[in-house]
Every structure is written in structure tokens, then in C-alpha cells.
């Protein structure tokens, strides 16, 4: 049996995974060895996915596991300037490569999937696309990959988005964007619109509080905005990123992007949750002030969670 560790290249954490081990996102696993064969018991979705992908060892254990499914207004993603007034079938799985202490979806983002991996939660790409087609009559325009970090399981996003486009469905990604460029370039041709978090403009905040990497997020945004409709979201957390100086840096950055002044920015209000309960909700006056400041630089600025 091969006992060599493999390195995952999906995000900057670059996890080294011995056979059987799962990465920091808790969703990518080294299946090297007997676990990933054509007769892997109890995990037919992994087996089926292996037929689609030449798996070298590391593969998402959340492939085809849908923990949340809802037909949401597109504005809830949030996307304000992409097919306004429409609905989108929104699917989430488990796992995330960041560790935001204020995560609203921590029950799935921090899960290793042990409570979710079962046939009951399994939806193949074909099955999810079929549901999306069947809900067109209720105003559905496509599929949004959201709730947890979809790109730690990018193979499922890719397989499903390709099929969705064949059925003339729109595809949307809601992501923190802390994903390496080769993965972005593989997936983005099959995505129509994204909401990407730009959670801070400080490296130390990404590194020490969120467990991510600002340069990778910037690179992801810069790639995505040349290929897809992009909207950005900044959650304003008291004491973390609520200064006029940081909002000015964020606006300077956005305007430096191709057609940057046209990129919508969502400025959202923080509420205490998960592991961040040591501070109050963001003052409404702070949000309104940052909205005013950003509106002087960008054409489309929206407030959220107000
Ligand atoms: S995607 Fe997951 S396993 Fe891969 S490097 Fe990032 S945290 Fe590690
Ligand atoms: S990136 Fe999103 S899903 Fe992941 S921990 Fe942060 S808030 Fe939660």
C-alpha cells in the first residue's frame, strides 16, 4: 500500500495529507490506497465521481453531499445586478478552508461531514440539475453553490455547472475566493456570476483572524472579474475592518480592477455569533457612513443585514 503523503493544491494552506487524512477544510481527503476503488463499499458517489475524474489521490469527501437546498431570491446571495427579481436553487455541502469566528453557517462549514455523509443527502450532478430544471416553473434560473465554501469541493461544482449550462441554466458561486488560480481557471468558464467576500484589506486579519490569505483572494477576484459577473461583499466587524481608511483602501482596489467602478459592493452589518460574541452588532451609523464613503467612488454600493 502506498503510504506517501500528497499535497493538496486547491488553496494556499497546501495541506500535506497522508493516506486517509483530511485537510484543514475537512472536505478534501487523501483516498490513496484501498479506500477509493470501484467497489468502495457504502460510498457509491465517490466511486462514480472517480469515473469522471482521474483521481490521483486527493478528492472531496463532500462530493454530491448536499446539506442545504433552497429556492432563494437571487438578491439573497447577495447579487443585485444579475437577473434581478429571479430565484435560484441554492445548494450547500460541508467544509471550508477559512475559519471565520463569526461564521453564520458554522454547523456545516466546520463539519467533517460525519453527520451528513449518507445516501439521504446525496445528490449527483444530474439529480441536482434535474431539480433545477423542474423548478424553472417557480421562477428558478439556475443553481447557486453557496452556504459552505463550494470550491473546496470544486469537482462537484465543475461537473454540475457543466451540465447546468447544457440545460441553459445560470450558475452562481458564493465564495470567499481563497482558492488558487489553477482551480479558479478550471471552474470559472462554467460560472455566470459570483459574489466574492473581500473580508478585509489587511493581511494580518486574513492570516490571524480568518485563516486565509489576502493575496490569494485578490488574485481570485482579479481572475473572476474578467470572466464573469462579479459582486463583492464586505462584512463590517467592529474593531476588525470598520475604519474609513480600510474602506478607502477597498474602494481604491476595486476601482483599479477592469471596469472596477461598475463592480457592486455590498457592505454588510455584523451580528455576534459562533465564536465572536465579544462585541456588539455594527452600529447602523457606521454602515451608513462607509456606504456614503464608498458611493463617492463606486457606482453600485448596497447595505446588507440592516
Ligand atoms: S482545499 Fe482543503 S485540503 Fe486543500 S489545501 Fe486547502 S484546506 Fe488543505
Ligand atoms: S468563509 Fe464563509 S463559510 Fe467559511 S468560515 Fe468564513 S463565513 Fe463561514
Tab-separated table of C-alpha atoms and ligand atoms in Angstrom:
chain	number	residue	atom	x	y	z
A	1	UNK	CA	0.000	0.000	0.000
A	2	UNK	CA	1.223	3.475	-0.895
A	3	UNK	CA	1.854	5.427	2.304
A	4	UNK	CA	3.265	8.608	0.748
A	5	UNK	CA	1.681	11.899	1.744
A	6	UNK	CA	0.178	14.055	-1.005
A	7	UNK	CA	-0.079	17.818	-1.103
A	8	UNK	CA	-3.399	19.467	-1.908
A	9	UNK	CA	-3.030	22.420	-4.276
A	10	UNK	CA	-6.544	23.848	-4.103
A	11	UNK	CA	-5.802	26.647	-1.636
A	12	UNK	CA	-2.797	28.338	-0.010
A	13	UNK	CA	-2.906	26.068	3.037
A	14	UNK	CA	-1.204	23.445	0.841
A	15	UNK	CA	-2.096	20.626	3.256
A	16	UNK	CA	0.199	17.581	3.245
A	17	UNK	CA	-2.105	14.606	3.598
A	18	UNK	CA	-1.014	11.079	4.496
A	19	UNK	CA	-3.330	8.353	3.102
A	20	UNK	CA	-6.732	8.561	4.801
A	21	UNK	CA	-6.138	12.068	6.171
A	22	UNK	CA	-8.436	15.061	5.639
A	23	UNK	CA	-7.205	18.632	5.118
A	24	UNK	CA	-7.803	21.772	7.126
A	25	UNK	CA	-11.063	22.374	5.216
A	26	UNK	CA	-12.287	18.959	6.460
A	27	UNK	CA	-13.647	18.275	2.991
A	28	UNK	CA	-10.662	17.094	0.971
A	29	UNK	CA	-9.194	13.705	1.725
A	30	UNK	CA	-6.303	11.569	0.540
A	31	UNK	CA	-8.033	8.467	-0.773
A	32	UNK	CA	-4.786	6.826	-1.864
A	33	UNK	CA	-4.878	3.082	-1.429
A	34	UNK	CA	-7.741	0.687	-0.972
A	35	UNK	CA	-10.345	3.285	0.044
A	36	UNK	CA	-11.002	4.604	-3.445
A	37	UNK	CA	-11.629	1.660	-5.703
A	38	UNK	CA	-14.541	0.836	-7.976
A	39	UNK	CA	-16.125	-1.218	-5.201
A	40	UNK	CA	-15.587	1.124	-2.268
A	41	UNK	CA	-18.433	-0.018	-0.011
A	42	UNK	CA	-21.070	2.472	1.059
A	43	UNK	CA	-19.696	5.373	-0.972
A	44	UNK	CA	-21.011	4.945	-4.487
A	45	UNK	CA	-20.951	8.679	-5.154
A	46	UNK	CA	-17.209	8.751	-4.576
A	47	UNK	CA	-16.843	5.746	-6.862
A	48	UNK	CA	-18.973	7.372	-9.568
A	49	UNK	CA	-17.041	10.613	-9.312
A	50	UNK	CA	-13.801	8.709	-9.716
A	51	UNK	CA	-15.022	7.534	-13.073
A	52	UNK	CA	-15.412	11.169	-14.124
A	53	UNK	CA	-12.145	12.433	-12.667
A	54	UNK	CA	-8.749	10.771	-12.937
A	55	UNK	CA	-8.305	10.927	-9.168
A	56	UNK	CA	-4.664	10.987	-8.172
A	57	UNK	CA	-5.456	10.532	-4.511
A	58	UNK	CA	-6.963	13.705	-3.050
A	59	UNK	CA	-10.667	14.146	-3.652
A	60	UNK	CA	-13.518	15.951	-1.856
A	61	UNK	CA	-15.311	13.704	0.626
A	62	UNK	CA	-18.255	16.127	0.270
A	63	UNK	CA	-18.740	15.305	-3.435
A	64	UNK	CA	-22.502	15.063	-4.033
A	65	UNK	CA	-23.395	15.618	-0.378
A	66	UNK	CA	-25.969	18.398	-0.215
A	67	UNK	CA	-26.634	19.600	3.334
A	68	UNK	CA	-28.857	22.570	2.428
A	69	UNK	CA	-31.117	23.152	-0.552
A	70	UNK	CA	-33.445	26.139	-1.027
A	71	UNK	CA	-35.039	28.180	-3.788
A	72	UNK	CA	-33.842	31.672	-2.819
A	73	UNK	CA	-34.345	35.144	-4.302
A	74	UNK	CA	-31.144	35.990	-6.193
A	75	UNK	CA	-30.828	39.147	-4.058
A	76	UNK	CA	-30.214	36.895	-1.040
A	77	UNK	CA	-26.878	35.607	-2.412
A	78	UNK	CA	-26.411	38.658	-2.498
A	79	UNK	CA	-26.481	39.568	-6.201
A	80	UNK	CA	-28.253	42.815	-7.010
A	81	UNK	CA	-27.377	43.365	-10.658
A	82	UNK	CA	-27.607	39.819	-12.015
A	83	UNK	CA	-31.079	38.721	-13.146
A	84	UNK	CA	-32.870	40.878	-10.535
A	85	UNK	CA	-36.214	39.570	-9.329
A	86	UNK	CA	-35.369	35.961	-10.143
A	87	UNK	CA	-34.953	32.886	-7.933
A	88	UNK	CA	-32.075	30.449	-7.812
A	89	UNK	CA	-31.811	26.907	-6.479
A	90	UNK	CA	-29.146	27.215	-3.792
A	91	UNK	CA	-27.141	24.201	-2.672
A	92	UNK	CA	-24.527	23.806	0.037
A	93	UNK	CA	-22.388	20.969	1.321
A	94	UNK	CA	-19.892	20.955	4.222
A	95	UNK	CA	-16.361	22.180	4.831
A	96	UNK	CA	-14.490	25.462	4.440
A	97	UNK	CA	-10.825	26.385	4.184
A	98	UNK	CA	-11.271	29.540	6.278
A	99	UNK	CA	-12.216	29.712	9.938
A	100	UNK	CA	-14.112	32.974	10.348
A	101	UNK	CA	-15.018	33.319	14.040
A	102	UNK	CA	-18.333	34.982	13.045
A	103	UNK	CA	-19.419	32.300	10.544
A	104	UNK	CA	-23.199	32.156	10.194
A	105	UNK	CA	-23.035	28.669	8.714
A	106	UNK	CA	-20.560	27.130	11.152
A	107	UNK	CA	-22.622	23.950	11.594
A	108	UNK	CA	-21.731	22.993	8.017
A	109	UNK	CA	-18.536	24.998	7.412
A	110	UNK	CA	-16.710	23.397	10.353
A	111	UNK	CA	-18.181	19.912	9.911
A	112	UNK	CA	-16.138	16.926	8.777
A	113	UNK	CA	-19.325	15.588	7.254
A	114	UNK	CA	-19.728	12.663	9.661
A	115	UNK	CA	-23.337	13.667	10.382
A	116	UNK	CA	-24.112	14.350	6.710
A	117	UNK	CA	-22.419	11.702	4.558
A	118	UNK	CA	-25.238	9.321	3.729
A	119	UNK	CA	-27.412	8.297	0.823
A	120	UNK	CA	-30.178	10.550	2.206
A	121	UNK	CA	-28.098	13.664	1.474
A	122	UNK	CA	-26.689	12.504	-1.804
A	123	UNK	CA	-27.496	14.410	-4.988
A	124	UNK	CA	-25.496	13.607	-8.090
A	125	UNK	CA	-24.826	16.480	-10.511
A	126	UNK	CA	-27.523	15.007	-12.792
A	127	UNK	CA	-30.060	14.913	-9.941
A	128	UNK	CA	-29.350	18.486	-8.830
A	129	UNK	CA	-29.667	19.762	-12.394
A	130	UNK	CA	-32.937	17.877	-12.797
A	131	UNK	CA	-34.350	19.599	-9.687
A	132	UNK	CA	-33.191	22.945	-11.059
A	133	UNK	CA	-34.926	22.294	-14.382
A	134	UNK	CA	-38.092	21.140	-12.592
A	135	UNK	CA	-38.197	24.383	-10.546
A	136	UNK	CA	-37.948	26.672	-13.596
A	137	UNK	CA	-41.740	26.941	-13.418
A	138	UNK	CA	-41.329	28.572	-9.964
A	139	UNK	CA	-39.007	31.253	-11.329
A	140	UNK	CA	-35.725	29.361	-10.925
A	141	UNK	CA	-32.966	30.476	-13.277
A	142	UNK	CA	-30.271	28.009	-12.256
A	143	UNK	CA	-28.038	26.736	-9.467
A	144	UNK	CA	-26.073	28.654	-6.818
A	145	UNK	CA	-23.244	26.890	-4.992
A	146	UNK	CA	-23.251	28.503	-1.574
A	147	UNK	CA	-23.603	28.227	2.253
A	148	UNK	CA	-20.250	26.498	2.900
A	149	UNK	CA	-17.158	27.168	0.721
A	150	UNK	CA	-18.155	25.490	-2.545
A	151	UNK	CA	-14.673	25.419	-4.049
A	152	UNK	CA	-13.153	23.030	-1.507
A	153	UNK	CA	-15.296	20.576	-3.474
A	154	UNK	CA	-14.727	22.221	-6.849
A	155	UNK	CA	-15.027	18.943	-8.764
A	156	UNK	CA	-18.736	18.769	-7.910
A	157	UNK	CA	-19.223	22.435	-8.851
A	158	UNK	CA	-17.497	21.798	-12.167
A	159	UNK	CA	-19.467	18.663	-13.028
A	160	UNK	CA	-22.785	20.227	-12.057
A	161	UNK	CA	-22.168	23.612	-13.676
A	162	UNK	CA	-21.234	21.981	-16.990
A	163	UNK	CA	-24.495	20.019	-17.001
A	164	UNK	CA	-26.449	23.086	-15.898
A	165	UNK	CA	-25.162	25.091	-18.865
A	166	UNK	CA	-26.211	22.277	-21.203
A	167	UNK	CA	-29.743	22.838	-19.853
A	168	UNK	CA	-29.484	26.644	-20.326
A	169	UNK	CA	-29.421	27.202	-16.547
A	170	UNK	CA	-27.408	30.011	-14.965
A	171	UNK	CA	-24.679	29.159	-12.464
A	172	UNK	CA	-23.674	31.213	-9.440
A	173	UNK	CA	-20.824	30.841	-6.930
A	174	UNK	CA	-20.849	32.418	-3.483
A	175	UNK	CA	-17.290	32.119	-2.258
A	176	UNK	CA	-14.605	33.562	-0.004
A	177	UNK	CA	-12.292	33.309	-3.016
A	178	UNK	CA	-9.278	31.974	-1.093
A	179	UNK	CA	-8.589	29.488	-3.869
A	180	UNK	CA	-5.528	29.032	-6.054
A	181	UNK	CA	-5.593	30.324	-9.626
A	182	UNK	CA	-5.383	26.958	-11.476
A	183	UNK	CA	-8.617	25.827	-9.784
A	184	UNK	CA	-10.269	29.184	-10.481
A	185	UNK	CA	-9.346	28.947	-14.160
A	186	UNK	CA	-10.833	25.456	-14.380
A	187	UNK	CA	-14.168	26.348	-12.786
A	188	UNK	CA	-14.897	29.946	-13.805
A	189	UNK	CA	-15.623	29.254	-17.513
A	190	UNK	CA	-18.734	27.414	-16.294
A	191	UNK	CA	-19.883	30.125	-13.857
A	192	UNK	CA	-22.040	33.110	-14.827
A	193	UNK	CA	-21.957	35.196	-11.659
A	194	UNK	CA	-20.188	35.301	-8.318
A	195	UNK	CA	-20.475	37.021	-5.014
A	196	UNK	CA	-16.973	37.051	-3.532
A	197	UNK	CA	-16.178	38.090	0.031
A	198	UNK	CA	-13.489	40.709	0.420
A	199	UNK	CA	-13.459	40.371	4.184
A	200	UNK	CA	-10.656	42.825	4.936
A	201	UNK	CA	-7.853	44.625	3.193
A	202	UNK	CA	-5.307	43.632	5.847
A	203	UNK	CA	-3.030	40.640	5.511
A	204	UNK	CA	-2.834	40.169	9.272
A	205	UNK	CA	-6.633	39.974	9.568
A	206	UNK	CA	-6.810	37.308	6.856
A	207	UNK	CA	-3.894	35.402	8.369
A	208	UNK	CA	-4.587	35.671	12.093
A	209	UNK	CA	-8.370	36.031	12.407
A	210	UNK	CA	-9.858	34.408	9.307
A	211	UNK	CA	-7.264	31.763	8.490
A	212	UNK	CA	-6.910	32.848	4.877
A	213	UNK	CA	-4.654	34.796	2.563
A	214	UNK	CA	-5.459	38.248	1.149
A	215	UNK	CA	-3.169	37.950	-1.896
A	216	UNK	CA	-4.906	34.739	-2.984
A	217	UNK	CA	-8.334	36.370	-2.597
A	218	UNK	CA	-7.188	39.379	-4.634
A	219	UNK	CA	-5.838	37.133	-7.365
A	220	UNK	CA	-9.125	35.196	-7.416
A	221	UNK	CA	-11.168	38.417	-7.705
A	222	UNK	CA	-8.901	39.712	-10.480
A	223	UNK	CA	-9.345	36.474	-12.460
A	224	UNK	CA	-13.091	36.244	-11.876
A	225	UNK	CA	-13.942	39.817	-12.825
A	226	UNK	CA	-12.507	39.317	-16.323
A	227	UNK	CA	-14.614	36.188	-16.900
A	228	UNK	CA	-17.916	36.536	-15.013
A	229	UNK	CA	-20.357	38.973	-13.440
A	230	UNK	CA	-18.816	39.729	-10.018
A	231	UNK	CA	-20.225	41.394	-6.933
A	232	UNK	CA	-18.200	41.808	-3.725
A	233	UNK	CA	-19.235	41.679	-0.075
A	234	UNK	CA	-17.503	43.159	2.949
A	235	UNK	CA	-18.949	42.309	6.359
A	236	UNK	CA	-18.092	45.229	8.629
A	237	UNK	CA	-16.993	43.876	12.022
A	238	UNK	CA	-16.408	46.393	14.853
A	239	UNK	CA	-12.702	46.648	15.615
A	240	UNK	CA	-11.715	44.429	12.688
A	241	UNK	CA	-12.334	46.369	9.473
A	242	UNK	CA	-14.679	49.259	10.308
A	243	UNK	CA	-12.411	52.240	9.632
A	244	UNK	CA	-12.806	54.785	6.844
A	245	UNK	CA	-9.157	54.160	5.981
A	246	UNK	CA	-9.750	50.466	5.257
A	247	UNK	CA	-12.917	51.175	3.251
A	248	UNK	CA	-10.919	53.694	1.208
A	249	UNK	CA	-8.284	51.010	0.522
A	250	UNK	CA	-11.006	48.577	-0.520
A	251	UNK	CA	-12.561	51.144	-2.879
A	252	UNK	CA	-9.146	52.052	-4.345
A	253	UNK	CA	-8.561	48.374	-5.034
A	254	UNK	CA	-11.987	47.850	-6.630
A	255	UNK	CA	-11.603	50.868	-8.900
A	256	UNK	CA	-8.214	49.522	-10.027
A	257	UNK	CA	-9.903	46.379	-11.426
A	258	UNK	CA	-11.112	46.220	-15.056
A	259	UNK	CA	-14.404	48.180	-15.097
A	260	UNK	CA	-13.914	48.333	-11.350
A	261	UNK	CA	-16.202	51.296	-10.660
A	262	UNK	CA	-19.072	49.188	-12.075
A	263	UNK	CA	-18.493	46.275	-9.673
A	264	UNK	CA	-21.218	46.251	-6.993
A	265	UNK	CA	-20.057	46.301	-3.370
A	266	UNK	CA	-22.259	45.010	-0.554
A	267	UNK	CA	-21.432	46.490	2.856
A	268	UNK	CA	-22.973	44.223	5.475
A	269	UNK	CA	-23.678	44.616	9.145
A	270	UNK	CA	-22.122	42.166	11.639
A	271	UNK	CA	-24.095	40.440	14.400
A	272	UNK	CA	-22.374	38.461	17.175
A	273	UNK	CA	-22.404	34.726	16.514
A	274	UNK	CA	-20.385	31.494	16.584
A	275	UNK	CA	-17.059	32.273	18.315
A	276	UNK	CA	-17.283	36.069	18.009
A	277	UNK	CA	-19.626	37.211	20.758
A	278	UNK	CA	-17.276	39.689	22.439
A	279	UNK	CA	-18.543	42.740	20.568
A	280	UNK	CA	-21.873	44.376	19.694
A	281	UNK	CA	-23.549	44.436	16.282
A	282	UNK	CA	-22.081	47.032	13.933
A	283	UNK	CA	-23.632	50.449	14.503
A	284	UNK	CA	-26.057	51.338	11.736
A	285	UNK	CA	-24.401	54.772	11.588
A	286	UNK	CA	-21.034	53.105	10.801
A	287	UNK	CA	-22.552	51.186	7.893
A	288	UNK	CA	-24.256	54.302	6.538
A	289	UNK	CA	-21.050	56.305	6.814
A	290	UNK	CA	-18.994	53.645	4.975
A	291	UNK	CA	-21.763	53.358	2.376
A	292	UNK	CA	-21.582	57.110	1.782
A	293	UNK	CA	-17.809	56.988	1.502
A	294	UNK	CA	-17.840	54.041	-0.948
A	295	UNK	CA	-20.671	55.555	-3.013
A	296	UNK	CA	-18.434	58.509	-3.842
A	297	UNK	CA	-16.065	56.073	-5.615
A	298	UNK	CA	-18.241	53.221	-6.888
A	299	UNK	CA	-21.462	53.257	-8.901
A	300	UNK	CA	-23.240	50.453	-7.052
A	301	UNK	CA	-22.966	50.205	-3.261
A	302	UNK	CA	-25.546	48.347	-1.188
A	303	UNK	CA	-26.050	47.818	2.533
A	304	UNK	CA	-26.899	44.397	3.944
A	305	UNK	CA	-28.228	42.853	7.190
A	306	UNK	CA	-29.751	46.220	8.154
B	1	LIG	S1	-8.547	22.861	-0.031
B	1	LIG	FE1	-8.537	21.870	1.986
B	1	LIG	S2	-7.083	20.160	1.851
B	1	LIG	FE2	-6.720	21.515	0.093
B	1	LIG	S3	-5.060	22.870	0.767
B	1	LIG	FE3	-6.994	23.918	1.193
B	1	LIG	S4	-7.529	23.372	3.311
B	1	LIG	FE4	-5.948	21.949	2.624
B	2	LIG	S1	-15.555	31.725	4.544
B	2	LIG	FE1	-17.760	31.783	4.836
B	2	LIG	S2	-18.351	29.639	5.234
B	2	LIG	FE2	-16.139	29.802	5.539
B	2	LIG	S3	-15.868	30.157	7.734
B	2	LIG	FE3	-15.877	32.157	6.693
B	2	LIG	S4	-18.009	32.856	6.812
B	2	LIG	FE4	-18.000	30.629	7.220
